[in-house]
Amino acid sequence: MSNQAAWIKSEGANLTLDSAETPAPTANQLLIKTGAIGLNPVEAKLQKFKIFPIPYPNILGLSFSGTVEKVGSSVTDFKAGDRVAVHRSSGHSTGPVGPFEHSSTGSYQKYVIADSQTTAKLEDNVTFEAAAAAITNLATAVSALAISLKLDRPNPKGPNPANEGKKVLIYGGSSSVGGFAVHFAVRAGYTIITTSSPRNLATVTSLHPAKIIDHTQPASSIVEELKAAGPYHAVFDTIGLPTTTTILGQVLAEQGGELYATQPPFGPLDLPSNVQRHFGSFPAAFEQPENEEYRNWFYGIFGKYLGMGLVDE
């Protein structure tokens, strides 16, 4: 079987369609024929802004869906013909470069190698497009909240009453990661404060946060409203820009604490001394041995929840 890929051949270069080797899966891997490819903001930022160094030439792409073609010798949970969605494995690295070390796992190609541990089976009613669009952003939101911020997971029996009144600030509720984070935390019973533009207000309102603040207004007004809505049990910045870092630093200045962000810092941080900012490749945390239970839970329920409509596209 011949393979084609969209290569980024040097730093900052445009994508180039070219041939690629068709890789063979090792013991715990799958070879998958892509059905749909997710386009994630980090990929454009890598190409245009070079937000962290990766090896070149490279095949970008963190998320995709498709059909299993071959399975490795140790794989027992998947078989040829299975419909699946994949978040690109970090290679068990905790840093942001990990997923991009091997071009064979990049989703911008016809045949892709996947780690069986970061692959989810899909229900028949779930489209490839919906699954590819959701898996990486949902993995980011769930890992950040459940593993990094140590929030409870949603319980099928209903929200945990013990979490009522615990305020969680999710900056950027109208973003894909932010929307998933709001949805997740509301279902776990937390009191969610988030932000949105007026244009996306109806969408964010449908997720049922306790309060939505307009993040298109002047920064001083955003800070004032967010401070008035606090104090906060946890803070997650799904935008991760210098402007949002500064805003959240001012919001947390009085109470102190930590905030977790989806992007690395761009230069020196403008933060009070009692506020710490953390960034990491959140989905990679699922691959750490100590988080095996979280990993099995997330990749086990992803396709089922998408099929039941409990995860919005």
PDB file of C-alpha atoms in Angstrom:
ATOM      1  CA  MET A   1       0.000   0.000   0.000  1.00  0.00           C
ATOM      2  CA  SER A   2       1.399   3.378  -1.004  1.00  0.00           C
ATOM      3  CA  ASN A   3       1.395   6.269   1.427  1.00  0.00           C
ATOM      4  CA  GLN A   4       1.185  10.033   0.985  1.00  0.00           C
ATOM      5  CA  ALA A   5       1.751  12.753   3.564  1.00  0.00           C
ATOM      6  CA  ALA A   6       1.685  16.515   3.997  1.00  0.00           C
ATOM      7  CA  TRP A   7       5.261  17.182   5.108  1.00  0.00           C
ATOM      8  CA  ILE A   8       6.688  20.244   6.820  1.00  0.00           C
ATOM      9  CA  LYS A   9      10.246  19.894   5.566  1.00  0.00           C
ATOM     10  CA  SER A  10      11.953  22.731   7.423  1.00  0.00           C
ATOM     11  CA  GLU A  11      11.226  25.260  10.146  1.00  0.00           C
ATOM     12  CA  GLY A  12       8.435  27.622   9.065  1.00  0.00           C
ATOM     13  CA  ALA A  13       7.996  25.946   5.673  1.00  0.00           C
ATOM     14  CA  ASN A  14       4.643  25.452   3.987  1.00  0.00           C
ATOM     15  CA  LEU A  15       3.215  21.944   3.865  1.00  0.00           C
ATOM     16  CA  THR A  16       4.301  19.836   0.892  1.00  0.00           C
ATOM     17  CA  LEU A  17       2.387  16.804  -0.386  1.00  0.00           C
ATOM     18  CA  ASP A  18       4.850  13.974  -0.995  1.00  0.00           C
ATOM     19  CA  SER A  19       5.250  10.236  -0.675  1.00  0.00           C
ATOM     20  CA  ALA A  20       5.977   8.634   2.688  1.00  0.00           C
ATOM     21  CA  GLU A  21       6.988   5.198   3.867  1.00  0.00           C
ATOM     22  CA  THR A  22       4.113   2.971   4.932  1.00  0.00           C
ATOM     23  CA  PRO A  23       5.182   2.021   8.450  1.00  0.00           C
ATOM     24  CA  ALA A  24       4.713  -1.352  10.097  1.00  0.00           C
ATOM     25  CA  PRO A  25       3.247  -1.484  13.606  1.00  0.00           C
ATOM     26  CA  THR A  26       5.424  -2.727  16.453  1.00  0.00           C
ATOM     27  CA  ALA A  27       4.071  -4.927  19.257  1.00  0.00           C
ATOM     28  CA  ASN A  28       1.710  -2.406  20.897  1.00  0.00           C
ATOM     29  CA  GLN A  29       0.884  -0.327  17.844  1.00  0.00           C
ATOM     30  CA  LEU A  30      -1.794  -0.158  15.163  1.00  0.00           C
ATOM     31  CA  LEU A  31      -1.600   0.807  11.503  1.00  0.00           C
ATOM     32  CA  ILE A  32      -4.642   2.913  10.647  1.00  0.00           C
ATOM     33  CA  LYS A  33      -5.982   4.219   7.345  1.00  0.00           C
ATOM     34  CA  THR A  34      -7.186   7.747   8.015  1.00  0.00           C
ATOM     35  CA  GLY A  35     -10.861   8.580   7.595  1.00  0.00           C
ATOM     36  CA  ALA A  36     -10.698  12.134   8.954  1.00  0.00           C
ATOM     37  CA  ILE A  37      -7.924  14.348  10.295  1.00  0.00           C
ATOM     38  CA  GLY A  38      -8.353  16.871  13.086  1.00  0.00           C
ATOM     39  CA  LEU A  39      -6.841  20.319  12.592  1.00  0.00           C
ATOM     40  CA  ASN A  40      -5.579  21.652  15.922  1.00  0.00           C
ATOM     41  CA  PRO A  41      -4.408  25.226  16.615  1.00  0.00           C
ATOM     42  CA  VAL A  42      -1.061  24.018  17.960  1.00  0.00           C
ATOM     43  CA  GLU A  43      -0.151  22.656  14.517  1.00  0.00           C
ATOM     44  CA  ALA A  44      -0.613  26.040  12.838  1.00  0.00           C
ATOM     45  CA  LYS A  45       1.332  27.683  15.653  1.00  0.00           C
ATOM     46  CA  LEU A  46       4.186  25.222  15.200  1.00  0.00           C
ATOM     47  CA  GLN A  47       4.337  25.969  11.488  1.00  0.00           C
ATOM     48  CA  LYS A  48       3.937  29.744  11.697  1.00  0.00           C
ATOM     49  CA  PHE A  49       5.281  30.757  15.093  1.00  0.00           C
ATOM     50  CA  LYS A  50       7.624  27.835  15.927  1.00  0.00           C
ATOM     51  CA  ILE A  51       6.351  27.795  19.521  1.00  0.00           C
ATOM     52  CA  PHE A  52       8.753  24.979  20.429  1.00  0.00           C
ATOM     53  CA  PRO A  53      11.456  23.122  18.489  1.00  0.00           C
ATOM     54  CA  ILE A  54      10.632  19.897  16.629  1.00  0.00           C
ATOM     55  CA  PRO A  55      12.758  17.748  14.312  1.00  0.00           C
ATOM     56  CA  TYR A  56      12.508  18.259  10.543  1.00  0.00           C
ATOM     57  CA  PRO A  57      11.275  17.023   8.148  1.00  0.00           C
ATOM     58  CA  ASN A  58       8.113  16.228  10.081  1.00  0.00           C
ATOM     59  CA  ILE A  59       4.523  15.168   9.585  1.00  0.00           C
ATOM     60  CA  LEU A  60       2.242  17.204  11.824  1.00  0.00           C
ATOM     61  CA  GLY A  61      -1.158  16.205  13.141  1.00  0.00           C
ATOM     62  CA  LEU A  62      -2.239  15.213  16.642  1.00  0.00           C
ATOM     63  CA  SER A  63      -5.679  13.722  16.082  1.00  0.00           C
ATOM     64  CA  PHE A  64      -7.392  11.549  13.517  1.00  0.00           C
ATOM     65  CA  SER A  65      -9.870   8.763  13.020  1.00  0.00           C
ATOM     66  CA  GLY A  66     -10.065   5.865  10.633  1.00  0.00           C
ATOM     67  CA  THR A  67     -10.033   2.115  10.182  1.00  0.00           C
ATOM     68  CA  VAL A  68      -7.519  -0.329  11.642  1.00  0.00           C
ATOM     69  CA  GLU A  69      -5.486  -2.028   8.888  1.00  0.00           C
ATOM     70  CA  LYS A  70      -3.000  -4.040  10.980  1.00  0.00           C
ATOM     71  CA  VAL A  71      -2.323  -4.674  14.663  1.00  0.00           C
ATOM     72  CA  GLY A  72       0.933  -5.375  16.481  1.00  0.00           C
ATOM     73  CA  SER A  73       1.697  -8.770  17.966  1.00  0.00           C
ATOM     74  CA  SER A  74       0.784  -7.760  21.542  1.00  0.00           C
ATOM     75  CA  VAL A  75      -2.455  -5.926  20.731  1.00  0.00           C
ATOM     76  CA  THR A  76      -5.570  -7.729  21.968  1.00  0.00           C
ATOM     77  CA  ASP A  77      -8.173  -4.939  22.233  1.00  0.00           C
ATOM     78  CA  PHE A  78      -8.287  -4.033  18.529  1.00  0.00           C
ATOM     79  CA  LYS A  79      -8.542  -5.888  15.240  1.00  0.00           C
ATOM     80  CA  ALA A  80      -8.425  -5.062  11.539  1.00  0.00           C
ATOM     81  CA  GLY A  81     -11.612  -3.293  10.488  1.00  0.00           C
ATOM     82  CA  ASP A  82     -12.269  -1.537  13.795  1.00  0.00           C
ATOM     83  CA  ARG A  83     -13.369   2.104  13.565  1.00  0.00           C
ATOM     84  CA  VAL A  84     -11.211   4.188  15.894  1.00  0.00           C
ATOM     85  CA  ALA A  85     -10.137   7.675  16.934  1.00  0.00           C
ATOM     86  CA  VAL A  86      -6.581   8.479  17.999  1.00  0.00           C
ATOM     87  CA  HIS A  87      -4.683  11.109  19.901  1.00  0.00           C
ATOM     88  CA  ARG A  88      -1.062  11.038  18.741  1.00  0.00           C
ATOM     89  CA  SER A  89       1.106   9.381  21.374  1.00  0.00           C
ATOM     90  CA  SER A  90       3.741  11.419  23.176  1.00  0.00           C
ATOM     91  CA  GLY A  91       6.087   8.449  23.221  1.00  0.00           C
ATOM     92  CA  HIS A  92       5.717   8.612  27.027  1.00  0.00           C
ATOM     93  CA  SER A  93       7.474  11.980  27.089  1.00  0.00           C
ATOM     94  CA  THR A  94       6.123  14.668  29.426  1.00  0.00           C
ATOM     95  CA  GLY A  95       7.298  17.551  27.222  1.00  0.00           C
ATOM     96  CA  PRO A  96       5.487  19.167  24.275  1.00  0.00           C
ATOM     97  CA  VAL A  97       7.970  17.859  21.671  1.00  0.00           C
ATOM     98  CA  GLY A  98       7.300  14.185  22.444  1.00  0.00           C
ATOM     99  CA  PRO A  99       4.410  13.619  20.014  1.00  0.00           C
ATOM    100  CA  PHE A 100       6.416  15.046  17.102  1.00  0.00           C
ATOM    101  CA  GLU A 101       9.546  12.905  17.438  1.00  0.00           C
ATOM    102  CA  HIS A 102       8.401  10.241  14.953  1.00  0.00           C
ATOM    103  CA  SER A 103       6.820  11.189  11.625  1.00  0.00           C
ATOM    104  CA  SER A 104       5.125   7.799  11.330  1.00  0.00           C
ATOM    105  CA  THR A 105       2.636   8.888  14.022  1.00  0.00           C
ATOM    106  CA  GLY A 106       1.679  12.225  12.426  1.00  0.00           C
ATOM    107  CA  SER A 107      -1.928  12.301  11.264  1.00  0.00           C
ATOM    108  CA  TYR A 108      -1.350  14.361   8.094  1.00  0.00           C
ATOM    109  CA  GLN A 109      -0.928  11.189   6.019  1.00  0.00           C
ATOM    110  CA  LYS A 110      -2.926   8.335   4.545  1.00  0.00           C
ATOM    111  CA  TYR A 111      -1.568   5.545   6.778  1.00  0.00           C
ATOM    112  CA  VAL A 112      -0.660   6.344  10.375  1.00  0.00           C
ATOM    113  CA  ILE A 113       0.907   4.440  13.246  1.00  0.00           C
ATOM    114  CA  ALA A 114      -1.034   4.699  16.514  1.00  0.00           C
ATOM    115  CA  ASP A 115      -0.266   3.630  20.063  1.00  0.00           C
ATOM    116  CA  SER A 116      -3.011   1.259  21.169  1.00  0.00           C
ATOM    117  CA  GLN A 117      -3.047   3.006  24.569  1.00  0.00           C
ATOM    118  CA  THR A 118      -4.172   6.322  23.046  1.00  0.00           C
ATOM    119  CA  THR A 119      -6.751   4.846  20.676  1.00  0.00           C
ATOM    120  CA  ALA A 120     -10.504   4.720  21.261  1.00  0.00           C
ATOM    121  CA  LYS A 121     -13.071   2.510  19.570  1.00  0.00           C
ATOM    122  CA  LEU A 122     -15.999   4.303  17.941  1.00  0.00           C
ATOM    123  CA  GLU A 123     -19.682   3.473  17.983  1.00  0.00           C
ATOM    124  CA  ASP A 124     -21.238   2.937  14.563  1.00  0.00           C
ATOM    125  CA  ASN A 125     -23.250   6.168  14.812  1.00  0.00           C
ATOM    126  CA  VAL A 126     -20.159   8.335  15.398  1.00  0.00           C
ATOM    127  CA  THR A 127     -18.722   9.927  12.264  1.00  0.00           C
ATOM    128  CA  PHE A 128     -14.997   9.995  11.620  1.00  0.00           C
ATOM    129  CA  GLU A 129     -15.201  13.782  11.366  1.00  0.00           C
ATOM    130  CA  ALA A 130     -16.790  14.225  14.809  1.00  0.00           C
ATOM    131  CA  ALA A 131     -14.312  11.882  16.463  1.00  0.00           C
ATOM    132  CA  ALA A 132     -11.220  13.447  14.883  1.00  0.00           C
ATOM    133  CA  ALA A 133     -12.403  16.923  15.840  1.00  0.00           C
ATOM    134  CA  ALA A 134     -13.077  16.024  19.472  1.00  0.00           C
ATOM    135  CA  ILE A 135     -10.481  13.581  20.761  1.00  0.00           C
ATOM    136  CA  THR A 136      -7.406  15.784  21.297  1.00  0.00           C
ATOM    137  CA  ASN A 137      -9.266  18.799  22.641  1.00  0.00           C
ATOM    138  CA  LEU A 138     -11.321  16.654  24.987  1.00  0.00           C
ATOM    139  CA  ALA A 139      -8.197  14.783  26.134  1.00  0.00           C
ATOM    140  CA  THR A 140      -6.575  18.145  26.873  1.00  0.00           C
ATOM    141  CA  ALA A 141      -9.535  19.369  28.916  1.00  0.00           C
ATOM    142  CA  VAL A 142     -10.024  16.136  30.852  1.00  0.00           C
ATOM    143  CA  SER A 143      -6.342  15.656  31.643  1.00  0.00           C
ATOM    144  CA  ALA A 144      -5.883  19.259  32.739  1.00  0.00           C
ATOM    145  CA  LEU A 145      -8.892  19.170  35.049  1.00  0.00           C
ATOM    146  CA  ALA A 146      -8.731  15.625  36.402  1.00  0.00           C
ATOM    147  CA  ILE A 147      -4.980  14.978  36.539  1.00  0.00           C
ATOM    148  CA  SER A 148      -3.303  18.388  36.825  1.00  0.00           C
ATOM    149  CA  LEU A 149      -5.975  20.270  38.788  1.00  0.00           C
ATOM    150  CA  LYS A 150      -7.179  17.116  40.560  1.00  0.00           C
ATOM    151  CA  LEU A 151     -10.873  17.809  40.054  1.00  0.00           C
ATOM    152  CA  ASP A 152     -13.442  15.042  40.317  1.00  0.00           C
ATOM    153  CA  ARG A 153     -14.638  13.319  37.192  1.00  0.00           C
ATOM    154  CA  PRO A 154     -18.338  13.396  36.304  1.00  0.00           C
ATOM    155  CA  ASN A 155     -20.340  10.608  37.913  1.00  0.00           C
ATOM    156  CA  PRO A 156     -23.016   8.839  35.831  1.00  0.00           C
ATOM    157  CA  LYS A 157     -25.279   9.054  38.900  1.00  0.00           C
ATOM    158  CA  GLY A 158     -25.127  12.855  38.850  1.00  0.00           C
ATOM    159  CA  PRO A 159     -22.998  15.769  40.101  1.00  0.00           C
ATOM    160  CA  ASN A 160     -21.189  15.372  43.418  1.00  0.00           C
ATOM    161  CA  PRO A 161     -22.990  17.574  45.994  1.00  0.00           C
ATOM    162  CA  ALA A 162     -19.678  18.058  47.820  1.00  0.00           C
ATOM    163  CA  ASN A 163     -18.416  20.139  44.878  1.00  0.00           C
ATOM    164  CA  GLU A 164     -21.270  22.643  45.008  1.00  0.00           C
ATOM    165  CA  GLY A 165     -19.905  26.113  45.666  1.00  0.00           C
ATOM    166  CA  LYS A 166     -16.334  25.211  44.682  1.00  0.00           C
ATOM    167  CA  LYS A 167     -15.637  27.809  42.019  1.00  0.00           C
ATOM    168  CA  VAL A 168     -13.548  26.836  39.008  1.00  0.00           C
ATOM    169  CA  LEU A 169     -12.464  29.555  36.572  1.00  0.00           C
ATOM    170  CA  ILE A 170     -12.168  28.334  32.990  1.00  0.00           C
ATOM    171  CA  TYR A 171     -10.929  31.189  30.813  1.00  0.00           C
ATOM    172  CA  GLY A 172     -12.106  30.817  27.210  1.00  0.00           C
ATOM    173  CA  GLY A 173     -15.303  28.807  27.479  1.00  0.00           C
ATOM    174  CA  SER A 174     -16.072  29.503  23.824  1.00  0.00           C
ATOM    175  CA  SER A 175     -12.923  27.712  22.630  1.00  0.00           C
ATOM    176  CA  SER A 176     -13.043  24.001  21.841  1.00  0.00           C
ATOM    177  CA  VAL A 177     -10.918  22.973  24.838  1.00  0.00           C
ATOM    178  CA  GLY A 178     -12.708  25.516  27.021  1.00  0.00           C
ATOM    179  CA  GLY A 179     -16.148  24.277  26.041  1.00  0.00           C
ATOM    180  CA  PHE A 180     -15.207  20.693  26.815  1.00  0.00           C
ATOM    181  CA  ALA A 181     -13.707  21.804  30.140  1.00  0.00           C
ATOM    182  CA  VAL A 182     -16.869  23.680  31.139  1.00  0.00           C
ATOM    183  CA  HIS A 183     -19.043  20.714  30.135  1.00  0.00           C
ATOM    184  CA  PHE A 184     -16.845  18.294  32.138  1.00  0.00           C
ATOM    185  CA  ALA A 185     -16.616  20.401  35.295  1.00  0.00           C
ATOM    186  CA  VAL A 186     -20.317  21.324  35.368  1.00  0.00           C
ATOM    187  CA  ARG A 187     -21.226  17.627  35.164  1.00  0.00           C
ATOM    188  CA  ALA A 188     -18.868  16.984  38.097  1.00  0.00           C
ATOM    189  CA  GLY A 189     -20.827  19.478  40.190  1.00  0.00           C
ATOM    190  CA  TYR A 190     -18.461  22.452  40.312  1.00  0.00           C
ATOM    191  CA  THR A 191     -19.565  26.086  40.099  1.00  0.00           C
ATOM    192  CA  ILE A 192     -18.068  27.276  36.821  1.00  0.00           C
ATOM    193  CA  ILE A 193     -17.087  30.834  35.973  1.00  0.00           C
ATOM    194  CA  THR A 194     -16.023  31.235  32.360  1.00  0.00           C
ATOM    195  CA  THR A 195     -15.577  33.801  29.598  1.00  0.00           C
ATOM    196  CA  SER A 196     -16.944  34.238  26.097  1.00  0.00           C
ATOM    197  CA  SER A 197     -17.453  36.785  23.367  1.00  0.00           C
ATOM    198  CA  PRO A 198     -21.027  37.998  22.788  1.00  0.00           C
ATOM    199  CA  ARG A 199     -21.039  36.139  19.468  1.00  0.00           C
ATOM    200  CA  ASN A 200     -20.600  32.762  21.192  1.00  0.00           C
ATOM    201  CA  LEU A 201     -22.673  33.523  24.274  1.00  0.00           C
ATOM    202  CA  ALA A 202     -25.570  31.229  23.350  1.00  0.00           C
ATOM    203  CA  THR A 203     -23.259  28.254  22.817  1.00  0.00           C
ATOM    204  CA  VAL A 204     -21.461  28.750  26.125  1.00  0.00           C
ATOM    205  CA  THR A 205     -24.751  29.358  27.953  1.00  0.00           C
ATOM    206  CA  SER A 206     -25.941  25.925  26.770  1.00  0.00           C
ATOM    207  CA  LEU A 207     -23.101  24.368  28.814  1.00  0.00           C
ATOM    208  CA  HIS A 208     -24.665  25.757  32.021  1.00  0.00           C
ATOM    209  CA  PRO A 209     -21.803  27.604  33.727  1.00  0.00           C
ATOM    210  CA  ALA A 210     -22.795  29.683  36.749  1.00  0.00           C
ATOM    211  CA  LYS A 211     -21.458  32.915  35.236  1.00  0.00           C
ATOM    212  CA  ILE A 212     -20.150  34.060  31.844  1.00  0.00           C
ATOM    213  CA  ILE A 213     -17.984  37.169  31.545  1.00  0.00           C
ATOM    214  CA  ASP A 214     -17.469  39.037  28.273  1.00  0.00           C
ATOM    215  CA  HIS A 215     -13.777  38.734  27.407  1.00  0.00           C
ATOM    216  CA  THR A 216     -13.985  41.319  24.620  1.00  0.00           C
ATOM    217  CA  GLN A 217     -14.279  44.181  27.107  1.00  0.00           C
ATOM    218  CA  PRO A 218     -11.208  46.063  28.411  1.00  0.00           C
ATOM    219  CA  ALA A 219      -8.799  43.969  30.479  1.00  0.00           C
ATOM    220  CA  SER A 220      -9.404  46.044  33.598  1.00  0.00           C
ATOM    221  CA  SER A 221     -13.129  45.282  33.415  1.00  0.00           C
ATOM    222  CA  ILE A 222     -12.486  41.567  32.900  1.00  0.00           C
ATOM    223  CA  VAL A 223     -10.209  41.513  35.961  1.00  0.00           C
ATOM    224  CA  GLU A 224     -12.764  43.367  38.069  1.00  0.00           C
ATOM    225  CA  GLU A 225     -15.604  41.005  37.147  1.00  0.00           C
ATOM    226  CA  LEU A 226     -13.528  37.846  37.577  1.00  0.00           C
ATOM    227  CA  LYS A 227     -12.276  38.981  40.983  1.00  0.00           C
ATOM    228  CA  ALA A 228     -15.820  39.728  42.087  1.00  0.00           C
ATOM    229  CA  ALA A 229     -16.904  36.218  41.068  1.00  0.00           C
ATOM    230  CA  GLY A 230     -14.117  34.491  43.041  1.00  0.00           C
ATOM    231  CA  PRO A 231     -12.241  33.272  45.009  1.00  0.00           C
ATOM    232  CA  TYR A 232     -11.372  30.166  43.011  1.00  0.00           C
ATOM    233  CA  HIS A 233     -10.792  26.527  43.830  1.00  0.00           C
ATOM    234  CA  ALA A 234      -8.962  26.026  40.497  1.00  0.00           C
ATOM    235  CA  VAL A 235      -8.043  28.053  37.387  1.00  0.00           C
ATOM    236  CA  PHE A 236      -7.612  26.756  33.814  1.00  0.00           C
ATOM    237  CA  ASP A 237      -6.598  29.106  30.989  1.00  0.00           C
ATOM    238  CA  THR A 238      -7.627  27.490  27.703  1.00  0.00           C
ATOM    239  CA  ILE A 239      -6.328  30.442  25.658  1.00  0.00           C
ATOM    240  CA  GLY A 240      -2.830  30.697  27.138  1.00  0.00           C
ATOM    241  CA  LEU A 241      -1.766  34.038  25.654  1.00  0.00           C
ATOM    242  CA  PRO A 242       0.337  36.675  27.458  1.00  0.00           C
ATOM    243  CA  THR A 243      -2.756  38.868  27.782  1.00  0.00           C
ATOM    244  CA  THR A 244      -4.757  36.151  29.524  1.00  0.00           C
ATOM    245  CA  THR A 245      -1.803  35.287  31.758  1.00  0.00           C
ATOM    246  CA  THR A 246      -1.613  38.911  32.905  1.00  0.00           C
ATOM    247  CA  ILE A 247      -5.369  39.080  33.491  1.00  0.00           C
ATOM    248  CA  LEU A 248      -5.428  35.880  35.524  1.00  0.00           C
ATOM    249  CA  GLY A 249      -2.368  36.921  37.498  1.00  0.00           C
ATOM    250  CA  GLN A 250      -4.209  40.059  38.563  1.00  0.00           C
ATOM    251  CA  VAL A 251      -7.322  38.053  39.399  1.00  0.00           C
ATOM    252  CA  LEU A 252      -5.318  35.689  41.622  1.00  0.00           C
ATOM    253  CA  ALA A 253      -3.023  38.321  43.145  1.00  0.00           C
ATOM    254  CA  GLU A 254      -4.973  38.598  46.389  1.00  0.00           C
ATOM    255  CA  GLN A 255      -5.677  34.915  47.022  1.00  0.00           C
ATOM    256  CA  GLY A 256      -2.516  33.548  45.358  1.00  0.00           C
ATOM    257  CA  GLY A 257      -2.348  30.105  43.806  1.00  0.00           C
ATOM    258  CA  GLU A 258      -1.748  28.298  40.544  1.00  0.00           C
ATOM    259  CA  LEU A 259      -3.115  28.488  37.032  1.00  0.00           C
ATOM    260  CA  TYR A 260      -2.748  25.928  34.266  1.00  0.00           C
ATOM    261  CA  ALA A 261      -2.491  27.061  30.644  1.00  0.00           C
ATOM    262  CA  THR A 262      -2.689  25.352  27.259  1.00  0.00           C
ATOM    263  CA  GLN A 263       0.294  27.177  25.740  1.00  0.00           C
ATOM    264  CA  PRO A 264       3.894  27.735  26.811  1.00  0.00           C
ATOM    265  CA  PRO A 265       4.802  31.215  28.045  1.00  0.00           C
ATOM    266  CA  PHE A 266       5.743  33.689  25.331  1.00  0.00           C
ATOM    267  CA  GLY A 267       8.621  35.505  27.002  1.00  0.00           C
ATOM    268  CA  PRO A 268       8.811  36.692  30.625  1.00  0.00           C
ATOM    269  CA  LEU A 269       5.702  36.148  32.725  1.00  0.00           C
ATOM    270  CA  ASP A 270       3.875  39.145  34.153  1.00  0.00           C
ATOM    271  CA  LEU A 271       2.694  37.464  37.347  1.00  0.00           C
ATOM    272  CA  PRO A 272       2.619  38.328  41.056  1.00  0.00           C
ATOM    273  CA  SER A 273       5.143  36.410  43.163  1.00  0.00           C
ATOM    274  CA  ASN A 274       2.386  34.362  44.818  1.00  0.00           C
ATOM    275  CA  VAL A 275       0.945  33.085  41.511  1.00  0.00           C
ATOM    276  CA  GLN A 276       2.438  30.198  39.530  1.00  0.00           C
ATOM    277  CA  ARG A 277       1.666  29.329  35.910  1.00  0.00           C
ATOM    278  CA  HIS A 278       1.973  25.747  34.644  1.00  0.00           C
ATOM    279  CA  PHE A 279       2.044  24.450  31.083  1.00  0.00           C
ATOM    280  CA  GLY A 280       2.434  20.949  29.768  1.00  0.00           C
ATOM    281  CA  SER A 281       1.281  18.590  27.072  1.00  0.00           C
ATOM    282  CA  PHE A 282      -1.815  17.642  29.044  1.00  0.00           C
ATOM    283  CA  PRO A 283      -2.861  14.568  26.995  1.00  0.00           C
ATOM    284  CA  ALA A 284       0.651  13.151  27.494  1.00  0.00           C
ATOM    285  CA  ALA A 285      -0.121  12.811  31.202  1.00  0.00           C
ATOM    286  CA  PHE A 286      -2.494   9.955  30.338  1.00  0.00           C
ATOM    287  CA  GLU A 287       0.514   7.937  29.179  1.00  0.00           C
ATOM    288  CA  GLN A 288       2.412   8.134  32.459  1.00  0.00           C
ATOM    289  CA  PRO A 289       2.303   4.845  34.436  1.00  0.00           C
ATOM    290  CA  GLU A 290       0.776   6.470  37.508  1.00  0.00           C
ATOM    291  CA  ASN A 291      -2.193   7.638  35.413  1.00  0.00           C
ATOM    292  CA  GLU A 292      -3.066   4.287  33.853  1.00  0.00           C
ATOM    293  CA  GLU A 293      -6.527   4.251  35.444  1.00  0.00           C
ATOM    294  CA  TYR A 294      -7.329   7.704  34.030  1.00  0.00           C
ATOM    295  CA  ARG A 295      -6.056   6.655  30.590  1.00  0.00           C
ATOM    296  CA  ASN A 296      -8.113   3.474  30.488  1.00  0.00           C
ATOM    297  CA  TRP A 297     -11.174   5.377  31.656  1.00  0.00           C
ATOM    298  CA  PHE A 298     -10.867   8.189  29.103  1.00  0.00           C
ATOM    299  CA  TYR A 299     -10.087   6.123  26.010  1.00  0.00           C
ATOM    300  CA  GLY A 300     -12.605   3.507  27.129  1.00  0.00           C
ATOM    301  CA  ILE A 301     -15.553   5.907  27.359  1.00  0.00           C
ATOM    302  CA  PHE A 302     -14.685   8.400  24.597  1.00  0.00           C
ATOM    303  CA  GLY A 303     -16.415   6.651  21.703  1.00  0.00           C
ATOM    304  CA  LYS A 304     -19.406   5.610  23.820  1.00  0.00           C
ATOM    305  CA  TYR A 305     -19.988   9.122  25.163  1.00  0.00           C
ATOM    306  CA  LEU A 306     -19.639  10.675  21.719  1.00  0.00           C
ATOM    307  CA  GLY A 307     -22.180   8.199  20.395  1.00  0.00           C
ATOM    308  CA  MET A 308     -24.615   9.027  23.212  1.00  0.00           C
ATOM    309  CA  GLY A 309     -24.330  12.752  22.529  1.00  0.00           C
ATOM    310  CA  LEU A 310     -22.758  13.415  25.942  1.00  0.00           C
ATOM    311  CA  VAL A 311     -19.741  14.984  24.255  1.00  0.00           C
ATOM    312  CA  ASP A 312     -20.554  17.798  21.853  1.00  0.00           C
ATOM    313  CA  GLU A 313     -18.595  18.101  18.620  1.00  0.00           C
TER     314      GLU A 313
END
